[in-house]
Short mmCIF file of C-alpha atoms in Angstrom, two decimals:
data_model
loop_
_atom_site.label_atom_id
_atom_site.label_comp_id
_atom_site.label_asym_id
_atom_site.label_seq_id
_atom_site.Cartn_x
_atom_site.Cartn_y
_atom_site.Cartn_z
CA MET A 30 134.61 -72.65 -9.18
CA MET A 31 136.10 -75.78 -10.77
CA ALA A 32 133.19 -76.07 -13.20
CA LYS A 33 133.59 -72.43 -14.16
CA THR A 34 137.33 -72.90 -14.74
CA LEU A 35 136.73 -75.92 -16.97
CA ALA A 36 134.12 -74.01 -18.94
CA ILE A 37 136.60 -71.18 -19.54
CA TYR A 38 139.31 -73.63 -20.57
CA ARG A 39 137.06 -75.27 -23.15
CA SER A 40 136.13 -71.95 -24.75
CA SER A 41 137.21 -71.53 -28.36
CA PHE A 42 140.54 -70.06 -29.36
CA PRO A 43 139.97 -66.51 -30.73
CA LEU A 44 141.01 -66.68 -34.39
CA THR A 45 141.12 -62.89 -34.57
CA ILE A 46 144.54 -62.87 -32.92
CA LEU A 47 145.90 -64.62 -36.01
CA ILE A 48 145.05 -61.79 -38.41
CA ALA A 49 148.16 -59.64 -37.90
CA PRO A 50 150.67 -62.55 -37.72
CA VAL A 51 149.21 -64.23 -40.83
CA LEU A 52 149.24 -60.91 -42.71
CA SER A 53 152.84 -60.36 -41.66
CA VAL A 54 153.95 -63.81 -42.86
CA THR A 55 152.12 -63.29 -46.14
CA LEU A 56 153.81 -59.93 -46.75
CA ARG A 57 157.19 -61.48 -45.92
CA ILE A 58 156.72 -64.22 -48.51
CA VAL A 59 155.21 -62.16 -51.32
CA SER A 60 158.27 -60.09 -52.33
CA PRO A 61 161.35 -58.28 -50.99
CA GLU A 62 159.49 -54.98 -51.36
CA THR A 63 156.84 -55.99 -48.81
CA THR A 64 159.33 -57.18 -46.17
CA SER A 65 159.36 -53.82 -44.41
CA LEU A 66 155.56 -53.89 -44.29
CA SER A 67 155.61 -57.35 -42.67
CA TYR A 68 157.65 -56.06 -39.73
CA PHE A 69 155.64 -52.82 -39.63
CA VAL A 70 152.42 -54.84 -39.19
CA LEU A 71 153.98 -56.70 -36.26
CA ALA A 72 155.24 -53.46 -34.70
CA ILE A 73 151.73 -52.00 -34.77
CA TYR A 74 150.27 -55.25 -33.46
CA ALA A 75 152.74 -55.37 -30.55
CA LEU A 76 151.20 -52.14 -29.23
CA MET A 77 147.84 -53.88 -28.74
CA GLY A 78 148.66 -55.63 -25.47
CA ARG A 79 150.87 -58.02 -23.55
CA SER A 80 149.70 -61.08 -25.45
CA ALA A 81 150.31 -59.24 -28.71
CA VAL A 82 153.88 -58.51 -27.55
CA VAL A 83 154.68 -62.21 -27.24
CA GLN A 84 152.94 -63.08 -30.50
CA ALA A 85 154.65 -60.26 -32.40
CA LEU A 86 158.12 -61.20 -31.17
CA PHE A 87 157.53 -64.88 -31.94
CA THR A 88 156.26 -64.08 -35.44
CA SER A 89 159.16 -61.68 -35.98
CA TRP A 90 161.53 -64.54 -35.18
CA PHE A 91 159.73 -66.82 -37.64
CA ILE A 92 159.71 -64.46 -40.62
CA THR A 93 163.38 -63.69 -39.94
CA MET A 94 164.30 -67.39 -39.92
CA LEU A 95 162.28 -68.36 -43.02
CA SER A 96 164.11 -70.25 -45.75
CA PRO A 97 165.30 -68.03 -48.64
CA ALA A 98 163.60 -70.50 -50.98
CA ILE A 99 160.28 -69.53 -49.41
CA ALA A 100 160.77 -65.89 -48.48
CA PRO A 101 163.04 -63.70 -50.64
CA GLU A 102 165.99 -62.11 -48.89
CA SER A 103 165.68 -58.45 -48.00
CA SER A 104 167.97 -55.75 -46.65
CA ALA A 105 165.15 -54.44 -44.45
CA ASP A 106 165.25 -57.36 -41.99
CA ALA A 107 167.58 -55.76 -39.42
CA ILE A 108 165.70 -52.46 -39.15
CA GLY A 109 162.38 -54.30 -39.17
CA ARG A 110 163.38 -56.55 -36.27
CA TYR A 111 164.43 -53.57 -34.16
CA ALA A 112 161.15 -51.82 -34.99
CA VAL A 113 159.19 -54.78 -33.59
CA ILE A 114 161.41 -54.89 -30.48
CA ALA A 115 161.00 -51.14 -29.92
CA ALA A 116 157.22 -51.42 -30.26
CA ALA A 117 157.12 -54.37 -27.86
CA VAL A 118 159.10 -52.46 -25.23
CA LEU A 119 156.91 -49.37 -25.68
CA SER A 120 153.79 -51.52 -25.33
CA ILE A 121 155.00 -52.89 -21.99
CA LEU A 122 155.95 -49.41 -20.74
CA LEU A 123 152.49 -48.10 -21.58
CA ARG A 124 151.00 -50.79 -19.35
CA LEU A 125 153.20 -50.27 -16.28
CA ASN A 126 151.00 -47.49 -14.85
CA LEU A 127 153.97 -45.15 -14.53
CA LEU A 128 151.80 -42.04 -14.57
CA ARG A 129 149.54 -43.40 -11.81
CA GLY A 130 152.43 -44.12 -9.49
CA LYS A 131 151.47 -47.80 -9.24
CA LEU A 132 154.62 -49.27 -10.72
CA VAL A 133 155.12 -52.85 -9.52
CA ILE A 134 158.17 -54.74 -10.74
CA LYS A 135 158.38 -58.45 -9.96
CA ARG A 136 161.58 -59.88 -8.58
CA HIS A 137 162.63 -61.80 -11.69
CA THR A 138 162.10 -58.68 -13.82
CA ALA A 139 164.05 -56.53 -11.37
CA ALA A 140 166.88 -59.08 -11.33
CA THR A 141 166.99 -58.99 -15.13
CA LEU A 142 167.22 -55.19 -15.10
CA VAL A 143 170.08 -55.34 -12.59
CA LEU A 144 171.82 -57.82 -14.86
CA GLY A 145 171.34 -55.39 -17.73
CA VAL A 146 172.95 -52.54 -15.78
CA PHE A 147 175.92 -54.81 -15.07
CA LEU A 148 176.25 -55.70 -18.77
CA VAL A 149 176.20 -52.07 -19.90
CA LEU A 150 178.74 -51.00 -17.26
CA HIS A 151 180.97 -53.93 -18.14
CA ALA A 152 180.75 -53.08 -21.85
CA SER A 153 181.62 -49.43 -21.18
CA ILE A 154 184.69 -50.31 -19.12
CA PHE A 155 186.15 -53.53 -20.51
CA SER A 156 184.86 -54.17 -24.03
CA SER A 157 187.22 -53.48 -26.94
CA LEU A 158 184.13 -52.66 -29.03
CA PRO A 159 181.89 -50.99 -26.44
CA GLU A 160 179.20 -49.87 -28.90
CA VAL A 161 178.74 -53.45 -30.10
CA SER A 162 178.66 -54.90 -26.59
CA ILE A 163 176.22 -52.23 -25.42
CA LEU A 164 173.99 -52.86 -28.44
CA LYS A 165 173.88 -56.60 -27.73
CA SER A 166 173.45 -56.09 -23.98
CA VAL A 167 170.57 -53.67 -24.37
CA SER A 168 168.91 -55.77 -27.10
CA PHE A 169 169.02 -58.92 -24.98
CA ILE A 170 167.87 -57.28 -21.75
CA ILE A 171 164.99 -55.20 -23.11
CA VAL A 172 163.60 -58.14 -25.09
CA PHE A 173 163.85 -60.50 -22.13
CA VAL A 174 162.35 -57.95 -19.72
CA ALA A 175 159.52 -57.27 -22.17
CA LEU A 176 158.78 -60.99 -22.46
CA LEU A 177 158.93 -61.61 -18.71
CA SER A 178 156.63 -58.66 -18.08
CA ALA A 179 154.27 -59.68 -20.88
CA TRP A 180 153.90 -63.30 -19.72
CA SER A 181 153.61 -62.26 -16.06
CA GLY A 182 150.85 -59.72 -16.77
CA LEU A 183 148.50 -62.06 -18.65
CA ASN A 184 145.32 -63.34 -17.07
CA TYR A 185 144.36 -67.00 -17.28
CA MET A 186 142.61 -66.89 -20.67
CA GLU A 187 145.18 -64.56 -22.26
CA ARG A 188 148.02 -66.77 -21.15
CA ARG A 189 146.29 -69.92 -22.36
CA ASN A 190 145.63 -68.43 -25.80
CA THR A 191 149.19 -67.09 -26.05
CA GLU A 192 150.59 -70.52 -25.16
CA ILE A 193 148.43 -72.06 -27.89
CA PHE A 194 149.74 -69.46 -30.33
CA VAL A 195 153.43 -70.11 -29.51
CA PHE A 196 153.41 -73.90 -29.24
CA GLY A 197 150.81 -74.18 -31.99
CA GLY A 198 153.06 -72.05 -34.16
CA MET A 199 155.96 -74.43 -33.55
CA VAL A 200 153.70 -77.36 -34.44
CA LEU A 201 152.72 -75.69 -37.71
CA ILE A 202 156.37 -75.03 -38.59
CA VAL A 203 157.10 -78.74 -38.17
CA LEU A 204 154.00 -79.87 -40.09
CA PHE A 205 154.57 -77.45 -42.98
CA SER A 206 158.13 -78.78 -43.19
CA VAL A 207 156.99 -82.36 -43.85
CA PRO A 208 156.46 -81.87 -47.63
CA PHE A 209 160.04 -80.63 -47.98
CA LEU A 210 161.49 -83.84 -46.53
CA MET A 211 161.75 -85.29 -50.05
CA ASN A 212 162.51 -81.97 -51.76
CA ASP A 213 165.82 -80.20 -52.36
CA ILE A 214 164.40 -77.03 -50.79
CA GLY A 215 164.43 -78.80 -47.45
CA TYR A 216 168.19 -79.29 -47.71
CA LEU A 217 169.05 -75.95 -49.30
CA ARG A 218 171.68 -74.84 -46.78
CA ASN A 219 174.24 -77.64 -47.08
CA GLY A 220 172.61 -80.38 -49.12
CA THR A 221 172.48 -82.94 -46.30
CA GLY A 222 170.98 -81.44 -43.13
CA PHE A 223 167.19 -80.99 -43.17
CA GLN A 224 166.12 -77.40 -42.51
CA GLY A 225 162.41 -77.59 -43.28
CA VAL A 226 160.88 -74.16 -43.83
CA LEU A 227 163.65 -72.44 -41.85
CA ASN A 228 166.97 -71.09 -43.12
CA HIS A 229 169.35 -73.50 -41.38
CA PRO A 230 169.40 -77.08 -40.04
CA GLN A 231 170.96 -75.73 -36.83
CA ALA A 232 167.77 -73.71 -36.32
CA PHE A 233 165.25 -76.31 -37.42
CA GLY A 234 166.84 -79.18 -35.47
CA PRO A 235 166.76 -77.39 -32.09
CA LEU A 236 163.19 -76.24 -32.73
CA ALA A 237 162.11 -79.82 -33.41
CA ALA A 238 164.02 -80.95 -30.31
CA ILE A 239 162.39 -78.41 -27.99
CA LEU A 240 158.94 -79.15 -29.41
CA GLY A 241 159.65 -82.86 -29.06
CA ALA A 242 160.74 -82.38 -25.44
CA TRP A 243 157.54 -80.41 -24.73
CA LEU A 244 155.46 -83.22 -26.26
CA GLY A 245 157.49 -85.80 -24.35
CA GLY A 246 156.88 -83.90 -21.13
CA ARG A 247 153.14 -83.88 -21.81
CA PHE A 248 153.33 -87.60 -22.64
CA LEU A 249 154.76 -88.31 -19.18
CA ARG A 250 152.79 -85.71 -17.25
CA LEU A 251 149.24 -86.09 -18.58
CA LYS A 252 146.94 -89.06 -18.16
CA GLU A 253 145.20 -88.28 -21.45
CA PHE A 254 147.44 -87.68 -24.44
CA PRO A 255 146.01 -87.34 -27.98
CA LEU A 256 147.21 -89.90 -30.51
CA TRP A 257 148.06 -87.20 -33.06
CA GLN A 258 150.51 -85.67 -30.58
CA THR A 259 152.21 -89.07 -30.30
CA PHE A 260 152.72 -89.09 -34.08
CA LEU A 261 153.93 -85.49 -33.90
CA LEU A 262 156.49 -86.49 -31.26
CA VAL A 263 157.80 -89.19 -33.60
CA ILE A 264 158.00 -86.67 -36.47
CA CYS A 265 160.00 -84.30 -34.26
CA LEU A 266 162.50 -87.05 -33.43
CA VAL A 267 162.85 -87.93 -37.12
CA PHE A 268 163.48 -84.27 -37.95
CA VAL A 269 166.10 -83.97 -35.22
CA VAL A 270 168.02 -86.82 -36.83
CA GLU A 271 167.46 -85.55 -40.40
CA SER A 272 168.70 -82.07 -39.45
CA GLU A 273 172.07 -83.60 -38.47
CA ALA A 274 172.06 -81.19 -35.51
CA ARG A 275 173.75 -83.08 -32.69
CA THR A 276 173.10 -80.11 -30.44
CA ALA A 277 169.38 -80.67 -31.01
CA ALA A 278 169.63 -84.35 -30.08
CA GLY A 279 171.47 -83.46 -26.88
CA ALA A 280 168.86 -80.81 -26.07
CA PHE A 281 166.04 -83.35 -26.41
CA VAL A 282 167.76 -85.96 -24.26
CA LEU A 283 168.85 -83.51 -21.57
CA GLY A 284 165.66 -81.47 -21.70
CA LEU A 285 163.50 -84.49 -21.04
CA GLY A 286 165.95 -86.67 -19.14
CA LEU A 287 167.26 -84.28 -16.49
CA PRO A 288 163.81 -83.19 -15.20
CA PHE A 289 162.73 -86.85 -15.11
CA LEU A 290 165.81 -87.81 -13.07
CA TYR A 291 165.27 -84.78 -10.83
CA ILE A 292 161.75 -85.93 -9.96
CA LEU A 293 162.88 -89.54 -9.59
CA PHE A 294 165.69 -88.83 -7.12
CA PHE A 295 164.98 -85.42 -5.54
CA GLY A 296 161.21 -84.95 -5.67
CA SER A 297 159.23 -85.68 -2.53
CA ALA A 298 156.07 -86.56 -4.47
CA LYS A 299 155.54 -90.10 -5.68
CA LEU A 300 156.32 -90.76 -9.33
CA GLY A 301 152.67 -91.59 -10.02
CA THR A 302 151.62 -88.22 -8.63
CA ALA A 303 154.29 -86.20 -10.41
CA LEU A 304 154.10 -88.09 -13.72
CA PRO A 305 150.77 -89.92 -14.06
CA GLY A 306 151.46 -90.66 -17.71
CA VAL A 307 154.16 -93.17 -16.73
CA PHE A 308 151.49 -95.51 -15.35
CA THR A 309 149.20 -95.56 -18.38
CA LYS A 310 148.66 -98.21 -21.04
CA ARG A 311 150.06 -95.93 -23.74
CA PHE A 312 153.37 -95.66 -21.88
CA VAL A 313 153.60 -99.44 -21.55
CA CYS A 314 152.78 -99.81 -25.26
CA ALA A 315 155.45 -97.25 -26.15
CA VAL A 316 158.05 -99.15 -24.12
CA TRP A 317 157.08 -102.41 -25.85
CA VAL A 318 157.18 -100.86 -29.32
CA VAL A 319 160.61 -99.33 -28.70
CA GLY A 320 161.91 -102.55 -27.16
CA ILE A 321 160.68 -104.76 -30.00
CA GLY A 322 162.00 -102.26 -32.53
CA LEU A 323 165.45 -102.32 -30.99
CA ILE A 324 165.47 -106.11 -30.94
CA ALA A 325 164.35 -106.37 -34.57
CA PHE A 326 166.36 -103.50 -36.02
CA GLY A 327 168.98 -102.92 -33.35
CA ILE A 328 172.00 -103.10 -35.65
CA VAL A 329 170.48 -100.67 -38.16
CA VAL A 330 169.35 -98.27 -35.41
CA PHE A 331 172.69 -98.17 -33.63
CA THR A 332 174.54 -97.80 -36.92
CA GLN A 333 172.38 -94.79 -37.77
CA ILE A 334 172.94 -93.34 -34.30
CA ASP A 335 176.68 -93.79 -34.71
CA ASN A 336 176.59 -92.10 -38.12
CA PHE A 337 174.50 -89.26 -36.71
CA ILE A 338 176.76 -88.61 -33.73
CA LEU A 339 180.01 -88.90 -35.66
CA LYS A 340 178.70 -87.60 -39.00
CA SER A 341 180.78 -90.34 -40.58
CA GLY A 342 180.14 -89.12 -44.09
CA ARG A 343 182.09 -85.96 -43.25
CA SER A 344 184.93 -87.77 -41.44
CA GLU A 345 184.61 -85.63 -38.32
CA GLY A 346 186.11 -88.17 -35.95
CA ARG A 347 186.22 -91.75 -34.78
CA ASN A 348 184.43 -91.14 -31.46
CA LEU A 349 182.21 -88.55 -29.79
CA THR A 350 185.12 -86.60 -28.31
CA GLU A 351 186.92 -86.35 -31.64
CA ALA A 352 183.69 -85.39 -33.39
CA PHE A 353 183.02 -82.59 -30.90
CA TRP A 354 186.60 -81.33 -31.09
CA SER A 355 186.52 -81.42 -34.88
CA SER A 356 183.44 -79.17 -35.03
CA ARG A 357 183.95 -77.01 -31.93
CA GLY A 358 187.59 -77.48 -30.95
CA GLY A 359 188.88 -74.34 -32.65
CA LEU A 360 186.19 -72.20 -31.04
CA VAL A 361 186.80 -73.71 -27.61
CA GLU A 362 190.57 -73.25 -27.80
CA ALA A 363 190.18 -69.58 -28.75
CA MET A 364 187.81 -69.02 -25.82
CA LEU A 365 190.12 -70.77 -23.37
CA ASP A 366 193.04 -68.63 -24.54
CA ASN A 367 191.02 -65.47 -23.89
CA ILE A 368 189.95 -66.71 -20.46
CA LYS A 369 193.59 -67.30 -19.53
CA THR A 370 194.53 -63.84 -20.79
CA LYS A 371 191.60 -61.92 -19.23
CA PRO A 372 190.09 -64.12 -16.50
CA ILE A 373 188.56 -61.25 -14.51
CA SER A 374 187.52 -58.60 -17.03
CA GLY A 375 186.65 -60.74 -20.04
CA ILE A 376 186.79 -59.47 -23.62
CA GLY A 377 183.34 -57.88 -23.82
CA PHE A 378 179.77 -59.14 -24.10
CA GLY A 379 178.80 -60.47 -27.51
CA LEU A 380 182.23 -60.14 -29.08
CA SER A 381 184.03 -62.67 -31.23
CA SER A 382 187.03 -64.43 -29.71
CA ASP A 383 189.01 -62.31 -32.17
CA PRO A 384 187.17 -58.95 -32.14
CA ASP A 385 189.31 -57.60 -34.99
CA THR A 386 187.73 -60.08 -37.41
CA MET A 387 184.14 -59.10 -36.61
CA VAL A 388 181.99 -57.71 -39.41
CA VAL A 389 179.80 -54.99 -37.92
CA LYS A 390 176.82 -53.84 -39.97
CA ARG A 391 175.74 -50.24 -39.32
CA ASP A 392 172.65 -48.29 -40.24
CA PRO A 393 173.19 -45.84 -43.11
CA TYR A 394 171.82 -42.83 -41.22
CA LEU A 395 173.36 -42.70 -37.73
CA ASN A 396 176.19 -45.20 -38.35
CA LEU A 397 175.09 -47.15 -35.28
CA PRO A 398 175.82 -50.90 -35.16
CA ILE A 399 172.74 -52.98 -35.95
CA SER A 400 174.29 -56.42 -36.46
CA ALA A 401 177.52 -58.20 -35.55
CA SER A 402 177.31 -61.96 -36.04
CA VAL A 403 179.42 -64.18 -33.81
CA GLU A 404 179.91 -67.94 -34.02
CA LYS A 405 180.57 -69.68 -30.72
CA GLY A 406 179.77 -72.98 -29.10
CA VAL A 407 179.30 -73.89 -25.43
CA THR A 408 177.52 -70.82 -24.04
CA PRO A 409 178.74 -71.19 -20.41
CA LEU A 410 182.34 -71.01 -21.64
CA ALA A 411 181.50 -68.10 -23.94
CA VAL A 412 179.97 -66.15 -21.03
CA VAL A 413 183.11 -66.56 -18.93
CA GLU A 414 185.25 -65.52 -21.89
CA GLU A 415 183.18 -62.39 -22.49
CA LEU A 416 182.38 -61.32 -18.92
CA GLY A 417 185.13 -62.90 -16.85
CA VAL A 418 184.77 -65.34 -13.99
CA ILE A 419 182.70 -62.99 -11.82
CA GLY A 420 180.34 -62.22 -14.67
CA GLY A 421 180.06 -65.93 -15.41
CA ILE A 422 179.08 -66.63 -11.81
CA CYS A 423 176.43 -63.90 -11.93
CA PHE A 424 174.92 -65.35 -15.09
CA ALA A 425 175.02 -68.88 -13.68
CA TYR A 426 173.18 -67.75 -10.55
CA TYR A 427 170.62 -65.79 -12.57
CA PHE A 428 169.71 -68.68 -14.86
CA THR A 429 169.73 -71.12 -11.95
CA THR A 430 167.00 -69.03 -10.32
CA LEU A 431 164.98 -69.13 -13.55
CA VAL A 432 165.31 -72.91 -13.71
CA ARG A 433 164.23 -73.19 -10.06
CA ARG A 434 161.20 -70.99 -10.75
CA SER A 435 160.33 -73.25 -13.69
CA ALA A 436 160.73 -76.34 -11.49
CA ARG A 437 158.21 -74.92 -9.04
CA SER A 438 155.87 -74.30 -11.97
CA GLY A 439 155.69 -77.94 -13.00
CA PHE A 440 157.35 -80.70 -14.96
CA ILE A 441 156.49 -79.44 -18.45
CA ALA A 442 157.83 -75.94 -17.74
CA LEU A 443 161.03 -77.49 -16.38
CA VAL A 444 161.37 -79.67 -19.49
CA VAL A 445 160.98 -76.70 -21.84
CA ILE A 446 163.51 -74.45 -20.10
CA SER A 447 165.96 -77.35 -19.76
CA ALA A 448 165.73 -78.18 -23.47
CA ALA A 449 165.98 -74.51 -24.49
CA LEU A 450 169.07 -73.91 -22.37
CA ALA A 451 170.61 -77.24 -23.43
CA THR A 452 170.65 -76.11 -27.07
CA ASN A 453 173.33 -73.66 -26.00
CA LEU A 454 175.80 -76.36 -25.04
CA GLY A 455 176.72 -76.66 -28.70
CA GLU A 456 175.53 -73.39 -30.25
CA SER A 457 175.66 -70.04 -28.44
CA THR A 458 172.33 -68.51 -29.45
CA LEU A 459 170.52 -67.56 -26.24
CA PHE A 460 171.60 -63.92 -26.20
CA SER A 461 170.76 -63.24 -29.84
CA PRO A 462 167.26 -61.78 -30.18
CA ASN A 463 167.98 -61.10 -33.84
CA GLY A 464 168.38 -64.83 -34.49
CA PHE A 465 167.36 -68.15 -32.95
CA GLY A 466 167.73 -66.62 -29.49
CA MET A 467 164.37 -64.87 -29.84
CA LEU A 468 162.54 -68.21 -29.77
CA LEU A 469 164.58 -69.34 -26.77
CA MET A 470 163.74 -66.11 -24.91
CA VAL A 471 160.02 -66.57 -25.60
CA LEU A 472 160.12 -70.14 -24.24
CA VAL A 473 162.42 -69.48 -21.26
CA SER A 474 160.34 -66.48 -20.16
CA TRP A 475 157.17 -68.59 -20.50
CA ALA A 476 158.61 -71.37 -18.35
CA ALA A 477 159.93 -68.98 -15.69
CA THR A 478 156.58 -67.22 -15.30
CA THR A 479 154.23 -70.21 -15.35
CA ALA A 480 151.89 -70.32 -12.37
CA LYS A 481 153.17 -72.42 -9.49
CA GLN A 482 151.81 -75.96 -9.24
CA ASN A 483 152.22 -78.53 -6.49
CA ILE A 484 153.45 -81.18 -8.92
CA ILE A 485 157.12 -81.83 -8.47
CA GLY A 486 157.08 -81.75 -4.70
CA GLN A 487 160.51 -80.20 -4.13
CA ARG A 488 162.28 -81.00 -0.91
CA THR A 489 163.15 -77.96 1.15
#
C-alpha cells in the first residue's frame, strides 16, 4: 500500500488543468474588450468539477488583482466575478446528488450554512442598508461553502494537484514580480511600497507573507527541503519588507510563531517528532547565518526594521503604538463609537462605520448592488461593530473551530490558516470574495479540510 501511495504521489502533474486558467489570464491582459471573455472562460471551467471550482476561483482572484500596468482596467470585472462565483456554486450543487436523495453535508459546511442564515436574518432586521448586507453575506457564505465542499470532495490525487495549482500559483506570482523590483511599475500604487504584479502593496505584501509562512512551515516540518525553496523563502521576506505592509510582517511572524509555540508548550508529541526539520543541518546553518548576519550588520538591520515598523519617511509616529494609531486610529475610534451605540444589534454586516458615506455600485439592469467597498482595520473589532457582541461571539467560535480542525490536520495547515487570519488584524479583507478575501477563503478552506495527521499530538 505504501509503495502504491508513493508511486501515485510521484506521478506527473497534469498540465491540461492549466489550459483554462492560462487562457483566462491571457484574455485579461490582452485588452479591456476581452476581460469579459476571461471571466467567462473561468465560469465554464468551474463547471468541470470540484478541483476546477477551486482553480477557477483562485484564478478569478488573480486576474481581478492584477496591476493596471499589466492588465487594462475594465468595467466588466464585477459582473465577471459574480459569473465565476455563480458557476462555482452551480458546479457544487450538481455534484451533491440531490436528485438521488444521497445528500451528505459535513459538519463544517453545515455550520457555515447556519452562519449564513444568521447573517441574512441579521441583515434583514438590523442593517441600515439591508440589500448591501445581504449581498455581502450571501457572497461570503456561498463562496466559502463552495470552497469547503470542493476541497472536502476531492480524492487524494485531485487534492494534491489542486494544492500544487494554488501554492504553485502563489509562487509564480512572487517569481514574476522579481523583475519589477527595480522598475517603476512595481511601485505604481504609491511610489514606495512594492506591489509586484498585483494592484496594491497591501495585497502583495500579505500574499508574500502567507507564502513565506507556508515555506517556513515546510522548512520546520520536513526533513528534506529543496534549496530553491529556501531562496524563495528569503525572497518572500524581502518582498514583505519592500511592500511596506506591516500587516504582512505581523502575519508572517504570528502565522509561523504561534503554531510553533503551540507545539512547544501544548503539544504532547516531542519537538523532533512534530517538527523534524528543527534537528537538521540546514536549520543549524540557518541559525548560524542569521546570527552572524545580525552580529555583522546588526545596526543596519535594526535601523531598517525600525524604519519599516514606523515608516519613518512618512512621519507616522515615534513608536509602534503611535504608528498603529496614526494609520488605523480613526477607523478604530469610529468602530468603538458604533459598538458603544449599538452593542447588541450592530450596524449591519459589511457596512462602513458611517453607512451614509458608502458608495454602492449597482448593475444597470436590475439596479441590484454589486459592489460597496469598505475600509476597516482589525477584523475582530469590525465584526463586533457590524454584528454586535453576540454575533462577534458566534464568529469567534466558528473560526476557532476551523483553526482547531487545521491544528488536527498538521503543522503546515495550522501555519497557513494562522497567517491568513492574522492578515486581518490590520486589514479587514476576509469577508470580501471580490477582493483579497477570495485568496484567504481558498487557503482557509484548504487548511480546514486537510486530512487529519497524527503530527501535533494535541492534549485532550
